[in-house]
mmCIF file of C-alpha atoms in Angstrom:
data_model
loop_
_atom_site.group_PDB
_atom_site.id
_atom_site.type_symbol
_atom_site.label_atom_id
_atom_site.label_comp_id
_atom_site.label_asym_id
_atom_site.label_seq_id
_atom_site.Cartn_x
_atom_site.Cartn_y
_atom_site.Cartn_z
ATOM 1 C CA MET A 1 7.897 -57.625 10.060
ATOM 2 C CA GLY A 2 7.113 -55.721 13.228
ATOM 3 C CA THR A 3 10.818 -55.182 13.906
ATOM 4 C CA LYS A 4 11.346 -53.927 10.338
ATOM 5 C CA PHE A 5 8.516 -51.428 10.620
ATOM 6 C CA ARG A 6 9.854 -50.208 13.953
ATOM 7 C CA ARG A 7 13.280 -49.636 12.371
ATOM 8 C CA VAL A 8 11.691 -47.661 9.521
ATOM 9 C CA ALA A 9 9.722 -45.582 12.017
ATOM 10 C CA VAL A 10 12.840 -44.866 14.068
ATOM 11 C CA LEU A 11 14.860 -43.893 10.982
ATOM 12 C CA SER A 12 11.987 -41.682 9.766
ATOM 13 C CA ALA A 13 11.785 -39.952 13.139
ATOM 14 C CA ILE A 14 15.551 -39.393 13.149
ATOM 15 C CA GLY A 15 15.372 -37.956 9.637
ATOM 16 C CA MET A 16 12.553 -35.601 10.554
ATOM 17 C CA GLY A 17 14.446 -34.551 13.639
ATOM 18 C CA LEU A 18 17.538 -33.760 11.590
ATOM 19 C CA LEU A 19 15.457 -31.746 9.090
ATOM 20 C CA SER A 20 13.798 -29.807 11.910
ATOM 21 C CA ALA A 21 17.171 -29.116 13.505
ATOM 22 C CA ALA A 22 18.582 -27.961 10.163
ATOM 23 C CA SER A 23 15.556 -25.719 9.627
ATOM 24 C CA ALA A 24 15.929 -24.245 13.116
ATOM 25 C CA ARG A 25 19.624 -23.570 12.527
ATOM 26 C CA ALA A 26 18.809 -21.917 9.189
ATOM 27 C CA GLN A 27 16.269 -19.639 10.887
ATOM 28 C CA ASP A 28 18.778 -18.820 13.628
ATOM 29 C CA ASN A 29 21.309 -17.832 10.959
ATOM 30 C CA TYR A 30 18.804 -15.809 8.921
ATOM 31 C CA PRO A 31 19.638 -14.065 6.694
ATOM 32 C CA TRP A 32 22.511 -16.149 5.359
ATOM 33 C CA LYS A 33 22.621 -14.552 1.886
ATOM 34 C CA PRO A 34 21.575 -11.278 0.192
ATOM 35 C CA ILE A 35 17.859 -10.439 0.238
ATOM 36 C CA GLN A 36 15.902 -9.422 -2.850
ATOM 37 C CA LEU A 37 13.261 -6.786 -2.116
ATOM 38 C CA VAL A 38 10.742 -6.595 -4.956
ATOM 39 C CA VAL A 39 8.995 -3.205 -5.246
ATOM 40 C CA THR A 40 5.769 -3.072 -7.247
ATOM 41 C CA THR A 41 6.194 0.518 -8.483
ATOM 42 C CA ALA A 42 8.774 2.438 -10.471
ATOM 43 C CA ALA A 43 11.855 4.003 -8.926
ATOM 44 C CA GLY A 44 11.416 7.492 -7.527
ATOM 45 C CA GLY A 45 7.893 7.190 -6.132
ATOM 46 C CA ALA A 46 6.615 7.042 -2.562
ATOM 47 C CA LEU A 47 6.738 3.243 -2.260
ATOM 48 C CA ASP A 48 10.247 3.174 -3.681
ATOM 49 C CA LEU A 49 11.337 5.715 -1.067
ATOM 50 C CA VAL A 50 9.894 3.600 1.734
ATOM 51 C CA ALA A 51 11.426 0.406 0.320
ATOM 52 C CA ARG A 52 14.908 1.883 -0.030
ATOM 53 C CA THR A 53 14.745 3.451 3.428
ATOM 54 C CA VAL A 54 13.774 0.085 4.906
ATOM 55 C CA ALA A 55 16.434 -1.709 2.845
ATOM 56 C CA ASP A 56 19.204 0.625 4.024
ATOM 57 C CA ARG A 57 18.284 0.229 7.690
ATOM 58 C CA LEU A 58 17.719 -3.543 7.606
ATOM 59 C CA SER A 59 20.836 -4.172 5.551
ATOM 60 C CA ALA A 60 22.871 -2.510 8.289
ATOM 61 C CA SER A 61 21.140 -4.255 11.185
ATOM 62 C CA MET A 62 20.952 -7.711 9.570
ATOM 63 C CA HIS A 63 24.437 -7.613 8.023
ATOM 64 C CA GLN A 64 23.380 -8.664 4.531
ATOM 65 C CA PRO A 65 22.871 -6.653 1.334
ATOM 66 C CA ILE A 66 19.239 -5.968 0.423
ATOM 67 C CA ILE A 67 18.832 -5.549 -3.314
ATOM 68 C CA VAL A 68 15.839 -3.437 -4.354
ATOM 69 C CA GLU A 69 14.253 -4.497 -7.638
ATOM 70 C CA ASN A 70 11.500 -2.305 -9.115
ATOM 71 C CA GLN A 71 8.905 -4.206 -11.154
ATOM 72 C CA PRO A 72 6.098 -1.795 -12.076
ATOM 73 C CA ALA A 73 3.204 -3.140 -14.163
ATOM 74 C CA GLY A 74 -0.499 -3.788 -13.737
ATOM 75 C CA ASN A 75 -0.831 -1.805 -10.482
ATOM 76 C CA GLY A 76 1.751 -4.151 -8.991
ATOM 77 C CA GLY A 77 -0.058 -7.287 -10.110
ATOM 78 C CA VAL A 78 2.678 -8.643 -12.375
ATOM 79 C CA ALA A 79 5.382 -8.501 -9.708
ATOM 80 C CA ALA A 80 3.003 -9.852 -7.059
ATOM 81 C CA GLY A 81 2.111 -12.814 -9.263
ATOM 82 C CA GLN A 82 5.764 -13.714 -9.748
ATOM 83 C CA PHE A 83 6.509 -13.193 -6.064
ATOM 84 C CA ALA A 84 3.804 -15.696 -5.101
ATOM 85 C CA LYS A 85 6.089 -18.439 -6.467
ATOM 86 C CA ALA A 86 9.197 -17.348 -4.533
ATOM 87 C CA THR A 87 11.006 -19.682 -2.146
ATOM 88 C CA PRO A 88 9.586 -19.088 1.365
ATOM 89 C CA ASP A 89 12.887 -18.645 3.180
ATOM 90 C CA GLY A 90 12.818 -14.882 3.754
ATOM 91 C CA HIS A 91 15.369 -14.041 1.066
ATOM 92 C CA THR A 92 12.755 -12.738 -1.381
ATOM 93 C CA LEU A 93 10.435 -10.084 0.038
ATOM 94 C CA LEU A 94 7.765 -7.818 -1.436
ATOM 95 C CA MET A 95 6.982 -4.142 -0.837
ATOM 96 C CA VAL A 96 3.545 -3.064 -2.023
ATOM 97 C CA VAL A 97 1.109 -0.201 -2.089
ATOM 98 C CA ASP A 98 -2.033 -1.513 -0.448
ATOM 99 C CA SER A 99 -4.098 -1.321 -3.645
ATOM 100 C CA THR A 100 -2.107 -4.264 -5.050
ATOM 101 C CA VAL A 101 -3.545 -6.517 -2.356
ATOM 102 C CA THR A 102 -6.810 -4.790 -1.398
ATOM 103 C CA ILE A 103 -8.157 -3.464 -4.728
ATOM 104 C CA ASN A 104 -6.633 -5.603 -7.503
ATOM 105 C CA PRO A 105 -8.342 -8.831 -6.388
ATOM 106 C CA HIS A 106 -11.744 -7.150 -6.800
ATOM 107 C CA LEU A 107 -10.980 -5.639 -10.221
ATOM 108 C CA TYR A 108 -8.792 -8.036 -12.201
ATOM 109 C CA ARG A 109 -10.367 -11.290 -13.316
ATOM 110 C CA ASN A 110 -7.158 -13.235 -13.956
ATOM 111 C CA LEU A 111 -4.748 -12.454 -11.140
ATOM 112 C CA ASN A 112 -1.868 -14.866 -10.605
ATOM 113 C CA TYR A 113 -1.978 -14.412 -6.849
ATOM 114 C CA ASP A 114 -4.281 -14.411 -3.850
ATOM 115 C CA PRO A 115 -2.901 -12.141 -1.107
ATOM 116 C CA PHE A 116 -4.569 -14.172 1.627
ATOM 117 C CA ARG A 117 -3.303 -17.493 0.307
ATOM 118 C CA ASP A 118 0.078 -16.599 -1.181
ATOM 119 C CA PHE A 119 1.493 -13.863 1.069
ATOM 120 C CA ALA A 120 2.544 -13.727 4.704
ATOM 121 C CA PRO A 121 2.168 -10.250 6.292
ATOM 122 C CA VAL A 122 5.313 -8.796 7.865
ATOM 123 C CA SER A 123 4.585 -5.127 8.590
ATOM 124 C CA VAL A 124 2.732 -2.050 7.407
ATOM 125 C CA VAL A 125 5.667 0.350 7.447
ATOM 126 C CA THR A 126 3.922 3.652 6.732
ATOM 127 C CA ARG A 127 0.554 5.175 5.944
ATOM 128 C CA LEU A 128 0.092 8.139 3.626
ATOM 129 C CA PRO A 129 -3.026 10.306 3.969
ATOM 130 C CA LEU A 130 -4.389 11.824 0.787
ATOM 131 C CA VAL A 131 -5.739 15.323 0.244
ATOM 132 C CA LEU A 132 -8.512 16.449 -2.126
ATOM 133 C CA ILE A 133 -7.400 19.475 -4.153
ATOM 134 C CA SER A 134 -8.590 21.539 -7.110
ATOM 135 C CA ASN A 135 -7.346 24.216 -9.415
ATOM 136 C CA PRO A 136 -8.467 27.729 -8.397
ATOM 137 C CA THR A 137 -11.003 28.056 -11.221
ATOM 138 C CA VAL A 138 -13.317 25.558 -9.515
ATOM 139 C CA GLN A 139 -16.013 27.692 -7.940
ATOM 140 C CA ALA A 140 -15.903 26.253 -4.414
ATOM 141 C CA ASN A 141 -14.087 27.468 -1.326
ATOM 142 C CA ASN A 142 -14.690 24.484 0.927
ATOM 143 C CA LEU A 143 -15.775 20.860 0.763
ATOM 144 C CA GLN A 144 -19.483 21.527 1.241
ATOM 145 C CA GLU A 145 -19.453 24.076 -1.577
ATOM 146 C CA LEU A 146 -17.625 21.575 -3.783
ATOM 147 C CA ILE A 147 -20.231 18.896 -3.121
ATOM 148 C CA ALA A 148 -23.034 21.370 -3.853
ATOM 149 C CA LEU A 149 -21.302 22.408 -7.095
ATOM 150 C CA ALA A 150 -20.911 18.808 -8.214
ATOM 151 C CA LYS A 151 -24.547 18.015 -7.426
ATOM 152 C CA ALA A 152 -25.751 21.062 -9.366
ATOM 153 C CA ASN A 153 -23.588 20.133 -12.368
ATOM 154 C CA PRO A 154 -23.583 16.332 -12.743
ATOM 155 C CA GLY A 155 -20.876 15.125 -15.107
ATOM 156 C CA LYS A 156 -19.388 18.603 -15.575
ATOM 157 C CA LEU A 157 -16.479 18.291 -13.146
ATOM 158 C CA ASN A 158 -13.658 15.819 -13.669
ATOM 159 C CA TYR A 159 -10.897 14.271 -11.574
ATOM 160 C CA ALA A 160 -7.530 12.768 -12.398
ATOM 161 C CA SER A 161 -5.942 9.587 -11.080
ATOM 162 C CA THR A 162 -2.748 7.692 -11.798
ATOM 163 C CA GLY A 163 -4.673 4.823 -13.351
ATOM 164 C CA VAL A 164 -7.707 2.591 -13.038
ATOM 165 C CA GLY A 165 -7.644 0.606 -9.806
ATOM 166 C CA THR A 166 -5.261 2.877 -7.950
ATOM 167 C CA GLN A 167 -6.068 4.302 -4.549
ATOM 168 C CA LEU A 168 -6.497 7.748 -6.158
ATOM 169 C CA HIS A 169 -9.163 6.317 -8.475
ATOM 170 C CA ILE A 170 -11.154 4.134 -6.078
ATOM 171 C CA GLY A 171 -10.854 6.764 -3.347
ATOM 172 C CA MET A 172 -12.604 9.290 -5.579
ATOM 173 C CA GLU A 173 -15.233 6.724 -6.531
ATOM 174 C CA MET A 174 -15.947 6.358 -2.820
ATOM 175 C CA PHE A 175 -16.228 10.167 -2.589
ATOM 176 C CA LYS A 176 -18.804 10.126 -5.386
ATOM 177 C CA LEU A 177 -20.676 7.288 -3.687
ATOM 178 C CA MET A 178 -20.774 9.040 -0.314
ATOM 179 C CA THR A 179 -21.775 12.435 -1.740
ATOM 180 C CA LYS A 180 -24.120 11.125 -4.459
ATOM 181 C CA THR A 181 -22.301 13.131 -7.130
ATOM 182 C CA GLU A 182 -21.243 12.411 -10.704
ATOM 183 C CA ILE A 183 -17.648 13.425 -11.488
ATOM 184 C CA VAL A 184 -15.822 12.189 -14.591
ATOM 185 C CA HIS A 185 -12.692 10.064 -14.153
ATOM 186 C CA VAL A 186 -9.636 10.920 -16.278
ATOM 187 C CA PRO A 187 -6.835 8.353 -15.753
ATOM 188 C CA TYR A 188 -3.176 9.316 -16.229
ATOM 189 C CA ARG A 189 -0.025 7.237 -16.196
ATOM 190 C CA ALA A 190 1.941 9.472 -13.866
ATOM 191 C CA THR A 191 1.352 11.950 -11.061
ATOM 192 C CA THR A 192 3.422 14.615 -12.820
ATOM 193 C CA ALA A 193 1.172 14.622 -15.891
ATOM 194 C CA ALA A 194 -1.999 14.732 -13.784
ATOM 195 C CA MET A 195 -0.654 17.625 -11.704
ATOM 196 C CA ALA A 196 0.437 19.519 -14.818
ATOM 197 C CA ASP A 197 -3.083 19.343 -16.235
ATOM 198 C CA LEU A 198 -4.581 20.278 -12.870
ATOM 199 C CA MET A 199 -2.337 23.345 -12.761
ATOM 200 C CA GLY A 200 -3.244 24.127 -16.365
ATOM 201 C CA GLY A 201 -6.979 24.030 -15.655
ATOM 202 C CA ARG A 202 -7.704 20.966 -17.824
ATOM 203 C CA ILE A 203 -8.419 18.882 -14.715
ATOM 204 C CA ASP A 204 -10.666 20.056 -11.882
ATOM 205 C CA LEU A 205 -9.860 17.739 -8.975
ATOM 206 C CA VAL A 206 -7.216 15.312 -7.741
ATOM 207 C CA LEU A 207 -6.998 13.146 -4.646
ATOM 208 C CA ILE A 208 -3.277 12.933 -4.006
ATOM 209 C CA GLY A 209 -0.479 12.498 -1.475
ATOM 210 C CA LEU A 210 0.181 15.500 0.720
ATOM 211 C CA SER A 211 3.801 15.992 -0.329
ATOM 212 C CA SER A 212 2.755 16.311 -3.978
ATOM 213 C CA ALA A 213 0.291 19.087 -3.149
ATOM 214 C CA LYS A 214 1.824 20.983 -0.256
ATOM 215 C CA ALA A 215 3.972 23.543 -2.098
ATOM 216 C CA GLN A 216 1.340 24.481 -4.675
ATOM 217 C CA VAL A 217 -1.388 24.782 -2.040
ATOM 218 C CA ALA A 218 0.863 26.929 0.157
ATOM 219 C CA ALA A 219 1.595 29.189 -2.830
ATOM 220 C CA GLY A 220 -2.119 29.623 -3.553
ATOM 221 C CA LYS A 221 -1.860 27.907 -6.938
ATOM 222 C CA LEU A 222 -4.121 25.038 -5.850
ATOM 223 C CA ARG A 223 -6.958 24.786 -3.332
ATOM 224 C CA ALA A 224 -7.163 22.054 -0.683
ATOM 225 C CA PHE A 225 -10.593 20.974 0.563
ATOM 226 C CA ALA A 226 -9.905 18.205 3.055
ATOM 227 C CA ILE A 227 -7.480 15.569 4.260
ATOM 228 C CA ALA A 228 -9.119 12.196 3.578
ATOM 229 C CA ALA A 229 -8.617 11.045 7.156
ATOM 230 C CA PRO A 230 -10.230 11.531 10.570
ATOM 231 C CA GLN A 231 -7.435 13.867 11.743
ATOM 232 C CA ARG A 232 -5.505 16.767 10.273
ATOM 233 C CA SER A 233 -1.945 16.258 9.074
ATOM 234 C CA ALA A 234 1.088 17.956 10.578
ATOM 235 C CA LEU A 235 2.362 18.437 7.027
ATOM 236 C CA MET A 236 -0.675 20.586 6.080
ATOM 237 C CA PRO A 237 -2.081 21.674 9.457
ATOM 238 C CA ASP A 238 -4.393 24.339 8.033
ATOM 239 C CA VAL A 239 -6.354 21.860 5.908
ATOM 240 C CA PRO A 240 -9.351 20.342 7.733
ATOM 241 C CA SER A 241 -9.897 16.617 8.043
ATOM 242 C CA ALA A 242 -12.813 15.103 6.144
ATOM 243 C CA ASP A 243 -14.691 14.805 9.446
ATOM 244 C CA GLU A 244 -14.202 18.507 10.162
ATOM 245 C CA ALA A 245 -15.125 19.454 6.588
ATOM 246 C CA GLY A 246 -18.484 17.717 6.853
ATOM 247 C CA LEU A 247 -17.856 14.292 5.317
ATOM 248 C CA PRO A 248 -17.342 11.974 8.295
ATOM 249 C CA GLY A 249 -16.084 8.506 7.474
ATOM 250 C CA TYR A 250 -14.318 9.543 4.289
ATOM 251 C CA GLU A 251 -10.899 7.995 4.779
ATOM 252 C CA VAL A 252 -8.440 7.236 1.982
ATOM 253 C CA ARG A 253 -4.956 6.467 3.202
ATOM 254 C CA SER A 254 -2.485 4.442 1.223
ATOM 255 C CA TRP A 255 -0.296 2.105 3.181
ATOM 256 C CA PHE A 256 3.059 0.685 2.205
ATOM 257 C CA GLY A 257 3.891 -2.723 3.579
ATOM 258 C CA MET A 258 6.155 -5.743 3.402
ATOM 259 C CA PHE A 259 5.131 -9.320 2.671
ATOM 260 C CA ALA A 260 7.024 -12.594 2.682
ATOM 261 C CA PRO A 261 5.903 -15.622 0.656
ATOM 262 C CA ALA A 262 3.337 -17.858 2.357
ATOM 263 C CA LYS A 263 4.869 -20.661 4.456
ATOM 264 C CA THR A 264 7.888 -18.536 5.378
ATOM 265 C CA PRO A 265 8.960 -19.649 8.875
ATOM 266 C CA GLN A 266 7.289 -17.584 11.571
ATOM 267 C CA ALA A 267 10.661 -16.940 13.213
ATOM 268 C CA VAL A 268 11.866 -15.225 10.026
ATOM 269 C CA ILE A 269 8.715 -13.105 9.764
ATOM 270 C CA ASP A 270 8.982 -12.089 13.415
ATOM 271 C CA ARG A 271 12.637 -11.147 12.945
ATOM 272 C CA LEU A 272 11.831 -8.928 9.973
ATOM 273 C CA SER A 273 8.946 -7.284 11.823
ATOM 274 C CA ARG A 274 11.164 -6.561 14.835
ATOM 275 C CA GLU A 275 13.877 -5.083 12.626
ATOM 276 C CA ILE A 276 11.353 -2.758 10.968
ATOM 277 C CA LYS A 277 9.977 -1.731 14.367
ATOM 278 C CA ASN A 278 13.489 -0.930 15.571
ATOM 279 C CA ALA A 279 14.205 1.018 12.386
ATOM 280 C CA SER A 280 11.037 3.092 12.836
ATOM 281 C CA THR A 281 12.553 4.950 15.797
ATOM 282 C CA ASP A 282 15.850 5.721 14.055
ATOM 283 C CA PRO A 283 16.191 9.505 13.472
ATOM 284 C CA LYS A 284 17.527 8.967 9.936
ATOM 285 C CA PHE A 285 14.598 6.698 9.095
ATOM 286 C CA ILE A 286 12.122 9.271 10.387
ATOM 287 C CA ALA A 287 13.911 12.129 8.607
ATOM 288 C CA ALA A 288 13.653 10.302 5.287
ATOM 289 C CA LEU A 289 9.905 9.615 5.504
ATOM 290 C CA ALA A 290 8.130 12.075 7.810
ATOM 291 C CA PRO A 291 8.741 15.154 5.588
ATOM 292 C CA GLN A 292 6.852 13.344 2.807
ATOM 293 C CA GLY A 293 3.728 13.219 4.957
ATOM 294 C CA MET A 294 4.290 9.587 5.892
ATOM 295 C CA GLN A 295 2.864 8.279 9.153
ATOM 296 C CA ILE A 296 5.378 5.689 10.373
ATOM 297 C CA VAL A 297 3.470 2.823 11.993
ATOM 298 C CA ALA A 298 5.675 -0.316 11.716
ATOM 299 C CA THR A 299 2.881 -2.719 12.638
ATOM 300 C CA THR A 300 3.120 -6.311 13.771
ATOM 301 C CA PRO A 301 2.293 -9.119 11.294
ATOM 302 C CA GLU A 302 -1.047 -9.596 13.045
ATOM 303 C CA GLU A 303 -1.929 -5.907 12.726
ATOM 304 C CA MET A 304 -1.000 -5.990 9.047
ATOM 305 C CA ALA A 305 -3.212 -9.046 8.495
ATOM 306 C CA GLN A 306 -6.096 -7.175 10.112
ATOM 307 C CA ALA A 307 -5.507 -4.111 7.885
ATOM 308 C CA LEU A 308 -5.477 -6.393 4.843
ATOM 309 C CA ARG A 309 -8.808 -7.964 5.802
ATOM 310 C CA GLU A 310 -10.522 -4.675 6.670
ATOM 311 C CA ASP A 311 -9.320 -2.716 3.643
ATOM 312 C CA SER A 312 -9.997 -5.555 1.231
ATOM 313 C CA LYS A 313 -13.614 -5.621 2.403
ATOM 314 C CA LYS A 314 -13.892 -1.820 2.350
ATOM 315 C CA TRP A 315 -12.627 -1.396 -1.204
ATOM 316 C CA GLY A 316 -14.413 -4.514 -2.435
ATOM 317 C CA ASP A 317 -17.698 -3.010 -1.228
ATOM 318 C CA VAL A 318 -16.940 0.318 -2.964
ATOM 319 C CA ILE A 319 -16.068 -1.433 -6.234
ATOM 320 C CA ARG A 320 -19.267 -3.497 -6.166
ATOM 321 C CA GLU A 321 -21.505 -0.570 -5.240
ATOM 322 C CA THR A 322 -20.037 1.737 -7.886
ATOM 323 C CA GLY A 323 -19.816 -0.953 -10.579
ATOM 324 C CA THR A 324 -16.178 -0.104 -11.247
ATOM 325 C CA THR A 325 -14.617 -2.488 -13.803
ATOM 326 C CA ILE A 326 -11.369 -2.928 -15.678
ATOM 327 C CA ASN A 327 -10.910 -4.609 -19.048
ATOM 328 C CA GLN A 328 -8.215 -7.090 -18.029
#
């Protein structure tokens, strides 16, 4: 019997060795087929731009087509839930706005994914600072005057967002929490509709990406109070940071990042991260994203994991303290 068991053990070890060798060869040959890049927002938006810019660069450097598939629904939650079941071989990847992984888990009761359990961080590709703007009829010339106006008129001012649970929504709830003001939330389905009503005077305030506000602010049709970040932006250099405007610590910056399914081989994740880092210095890559106010960061997987932990805690605390809920 002892001889039989030894034979089984030897055969098992040989089999495991062959599987390990096959796995190593597969990783060395990665990618060996086209890659599907799932994008959690509709075509034409900021995340879609980042995803397609990354796909173009990585397709060229990795010598395989990268097929971008937009799956917008539920602030990215539907696509993320399906992605959680993908084969962890690096041929299905996910591009998200951070709210899908840092805000959704604190708002939605029945998510089909856990970002810490189901996703493997690859890289935060870009960050996008937001700017707080108003239509010119709002009787405030700077951030301190705006806060004073809101405090003197609780519930009289309103703000638009692109939906409950988005960065634009929770970022403004944090503003209200920090300034002890009451401003009414008006959710929209699209940035264009929110901006149209802001321009028309039906909406007072919007927290929005710099590229969406720059032209109208420069033309004097909208007023900018502060960049929701510690530093000014090169895209709108005349607008003070929140720290300069008198609200230190008010930071709302979306980030756009790539995930692989959990249990994807580390060698594959490291390869993808390196390719993104290399792409981040390409002049064409920079030219596509920098004019939109994007800060190209191309982090390591470890840095992305840290951002996920920190921002999940930050927004979870805001949601609990403000009592923000969603009926789903």
